[in-house]
C-alpha cells in the first residue's frame, strides 16, 4: 500500500516450496488470496529454503499507480 500498489496489480510471482508434494495445499491458499480473474503469471518449484521452518517463499512483481 505504501508503494502505491496492491495484489490486483501483481504481474508475476515466483514460488519456492520446500516440498512440492504440498502444491495442492499451497495452490488453494494462493487461489483464495489472488483476486478472482486476475491471477498473474506464476512459476512454482521445489527448493531447499533458508531454514527448516520455512515451507514457502514467494516473490512478486507488481505494477504501481
mmCIF file with all atom_site columns, C-alpha atoms in Angstrom:
data_model
loop_
_atom_site.group_PDB
_atom_site.id
_atom_site.type_symbol
_atom_site.label_atom_id
_atom_site.label_alt_id
_atom_site.label_comp_id
_atom_site.label_asym_id
_atom_site.label_entity_id
_atom_site.label_seq_id
_atom_site.pdbx_PDB_ins_code
_atom_site.Cartn_x
_atom_site.Cartn_y
_atom_site.Cartn_z
_atom_site.occupancy
_atom_site.B_iso_or_equiv
_atom_site.pdbx_formal_charge
_atom_site.auth_seq_id
_atom_site.auth_comp_id
_atom_site.auth_asym_id
_atom_site.auth_atom_id
_atom_site.pdbx_PDB_model_num
ATOM 1  C CA . UNK A 1 1  ? 0.000   0.000   0.000   1.00 0.00 ? 1  UNK A CA 1
ATOM 2  C CA . UNK A 1 2  ? 2.788   2.424   0.893   1.00 0.00 ? 2  UNK A CA 1
ATOM 3  C CA . UNK A 1 3  ? 4.372   1.919   -2.530  1.00 0.00 ? 3  UNK A CA 1
ATOM 4  C CA . UNK A 1 4  ? 1.158   2.627   -4.443  1.00 0.00 ? 4  UNK A CA 1
ATOM 5  C CA . UNK A 1 5  ? 0.226   -0.908  -5.431  1.00 0.00 ? 5  UNK A CA 1
ATOM 6  C CA . UNK A 1 6  ? -1.929  -3.831  -4.293  1.00 0.00 ? 6  UNK A CA 1
ATOM 7  C CA . UNK A 1 7  ? -2.431  -7.503  -5.033  1.00 0.00 ? 7  UNK A CA 1
ATOM 8  C CA . UNK A 1 8  ? -4.691  -6.767  -8.026  1.00 0.00 ? 8  UNK A CA 1
ATOM 9  C CA . UNK A 1 9  ? -1.613  -5.303  -9.746  1.00 0.00 ? 9  UNK A CA 1
ATOM 10 C CA . UNK A 1 10 ? 0.658   -8.338  -9.298  1.00 0.00 ? 10 UNK A CA 1
ATOM 11 C CA . UNK A 1 11 ? 2.233   -9.099  -12.679 1.00 0.00 ? 11 UNK A CA 1
ATOM 12 C CA . UNK A 1 12 ? 4.176   -12.248 -11.816 1.00 0.00 ? 12 UNK A CA 1
ATOM 13 C CA . UNK A 1 13 ? 5.085   -14.479 -8.917  1.00 0.00 ? 13 UNK A CA 1
ATOM 14 C CA . UNK A 1 14 ? 7.860   -16.949 -8.227  1.00 0.00 ? 14 UNK A CA 1
ATOM 15 C CA . UNK A 1 15 ? 7.088   -19.517 -5.551  1.00 0.00 ? 15 UNK A CA 1
ATOM 16 C CA . UNK A 1 16 ? 9.629   -21.804 -3.940  1.00 0.00 ? 16 UNK A CA 1
ATOM 17 C CA . UNK A 1 17 ? 8.346   -24.707 -1.858  1.00 0.00 ? 17 UNK A CA 1
ATOM 18 C CA . UNK A 1 18 ? 10.280  -26.934 0.500   1.00 0.00 ? 18 UNK A CA 1
ATOM 19 C CA . UNK A 1 19 ? 8.073   -29.887 -0.509  1.00 0.00 ? 19 UNK A CA 1
ATOM 20 C CA . UNK A 1 20 ? 6.372   -29.778 -3.912  1.00 0.00 ? 20 UNK A CA 1
ATOM 21 C CA . UNK A 1 21 ? 4.073   -32.621 -2.786  1.00 0.00 ? 21 UNK A CA 1
ATOM 22 C CA . UNK A 1 22 ? 2.168   -29.907 -0.882  1.00 0.00 ? 22 UNK A CA 1
ATOM 23 C CA . UNK A 1 23 ? 1.460   -27.990 -4.102  1.00 0.00 ? 23 UNK A CA 1
ATOM 24 C CA . UNK A 1 24 ? -2.310  -28.566 -3.996  1.00 0.00 ? 24 UNK A CA 1
ATOM 25 C CA . UNK A 1 25 ? -2.458  -27.224 -0.430  1.00 0.00 ? 25 UNK A CA 1
ATOM 26 C CA . UNK A 1 26 ? -0.435  -24.138 -1.348  1.00 0.00 ? 26 UNK A CA 1
ATOM 27 C CA . UNK A 1 27 ? -2.474  -23.606 -4.523  1.00 0.00 ? 27 UNK A CA 1
ATOM 28 C CA . UNK A 1 28 ? -5.742  -23.447 -2.552  1.00 0.00 ? 28 UNK A CA 1
ATOM 29 C CA . UNK A 1 29 ? -4.318  -20.691 -0.356  1.00 0.00 ? 29 UNK A CA 1
ATOM 30 C CA . UNK A 1 30 ? -2.897  -18.871 -3.396  1.00 0.00 ? 30 UNK A CA 1
ATOM 31 C CA . UNK A 1 31 ? -6.236  -19.027 -5.246  1.00 0.00 ? 31 UNK A CA 1
ATOM 32 C CA . UNK A 1 32 ? -8.042  -17.594 -2.204  1.00 0.00 ? 32 UNK A CA 1
ATOM 33 C CA . UNK A 1 33 ? -5.508  -14.719 -1.971  1.00 0.00 ? 33 UNK A CA 1
ATOM 34 C CA . UNK A 1 34 ? -5.375  -13.731 -5.662  1.00 0.00 ? 34 UNK A CA 1
ATOM 35 C CA . UNK A 1 35 ? -8.296  -11.562 -6.842  1.00 0.00 ? 35 UNK A CA 1
ATOM 36 C CA . UNK A 1 36 ? -10.708 -13.626 -8.954  1.00 0.00 ? 36 UNK A CA 1
ATOM 37 C CA . UNK A 1 37 ? -9.943  -13.342 -12.663 1.00 0.00 ? 37 UNK A CA 1
ATOM 38 C CA . UNK A 1 38 ? -6.641  -11.581 -12.008 1.00 0.00 ? 38 UNK A CA 1
ATOM 39 C CA . UNK A 1 39 ? -4.132  -14.390 -11.488 1.00 0.00 ? 39 UNK A CA 1
ATOM 40 C CA . UNK A 1 40 ? -0.606  -13.345 -12.504 1.00 0.00 ? 40 UNK A CA 1
ATOM 41 C CA . UNK A 1 41 ? 1.938   -15.414 -14.395 1.00 0.00 ? 41 UNK A CA 1
ATOM 42 C CA . UNK A 1 42 ? 3.462   -17.818 -11.891 1.00 0.00 ? 42 UNK A CA 1
ATOM 43 C CA . UNK A 1 43 ? 6.304   -20.296 -11.561 1.00 0.00 ? 43 UNK A CA 1
ATOM 44 C CA . UNK A 1 44 ? 6.414   -22.779 -8.693  1.00 0.00 ? 44 UNK A CA 1
ATOM 45 C CA . UNK A 1 45 ? 9.389   -25.014 -7.922  1.00 0.00 ? 45 UNK A CA 1
ATOM 46 C CA . UNK A 1 46 ? 10.740  -27.154 -5.120  1.00 0.00 ? 46 UNK A CA 1
ATOM 47 C CA . UNK A 1 47 ? 13.878  -25.821 -3.441  1.00 0.00 ? 47 UNK A CA 1
ATOM 48 C CA . UNK A 1 48 ? 15.870  -26.017 -0.242  1.00 0.00 ? 48 UNK A CA 1
ATOM 49 C CA . UNK A 1 49 ? 14.800  -22.896 1.647   1.00 0.00 ? 49 UNK A CA 1
ATOM 50 C CA . UNK A 1 50 ? 16.744  -20.759 4.139   1.00 0.00 ? 50 UNK A CA 1
ATOM 51 C CA . UNK A 1 51 ? 15.790  -22.846 7.162   1.00 0.00 ? 51 UNK A CA 1
ATOM 52 C CA . UNK A 1 52 ? 13.855  -25.964 8.120   1.00 0.00 ? 52 UNK A CA 1
ATOM 53 C CA . UNK A 1 53 ? 10.925  -23.923 9.460   1.00 0.00 ? 53 UNK A CA 1
ATOM 54 C CA . UNK A 1 54 ? 10.307  -22.297 6.069   1.00 0.00 ? 54 UNK A CA 1
ATOM 55 C CA . UNK A 1 55 ? 7.752   -24.074 3.882   1.00 0.00 ? 55 UNK A CA 1
ATOM 56 C CA . UNK A 1 56 ? 7.138   -21.485 1.155   1.00 0.00 ? 56 UNK A CA 1
ATOM 57 C CA . UNK A 1 57 ? 8.868   -18.389 -0.166  1.00 0.00 ? 57 UNK A CA 1
ATOM 58 C CA . UNK A 1 58 ? 7.095   -16.049 -2.599  1.00 0.00 ? 58 UNK A CA 1
ATOM 59 C CA . UNK A 1 59 ? 8.455   -13.160 -4.648  1.00 0.00 ? 59 UNK A CA 1
ATOM 60 C CA . UNK A 1 60 ? 6.036   -10.954 -6.568  1.00 0.00 ? 60 UNK A CA 1
ATOM 61 C CA . UNK A 1 61 ? 6.466   -8.202  -9.124  1.00 0.00 ? 61 UNK A CA 1
ATOM 62 C CA . UNK A 1 62 ? 3.676   -5.642  -9.165  1.00 0.00 ? 62 UNK A CA 1
ATOM 63 C CA . UNK A 1 63 ? 2.816   -2.514  -11.124 1.00 0.00 ? 63 UNK A CA 1
ATOM 64 C CA . UNK A 1 64 ? 2.439   0.806   -9.345  1.00 0.00 ? 64 UNK A CA 1
ATOM 65 C CA . UNK A 1 65 ? -0.009  3.620   -9.989  1.00 0.00 ? 65 UNK A CA 1
#
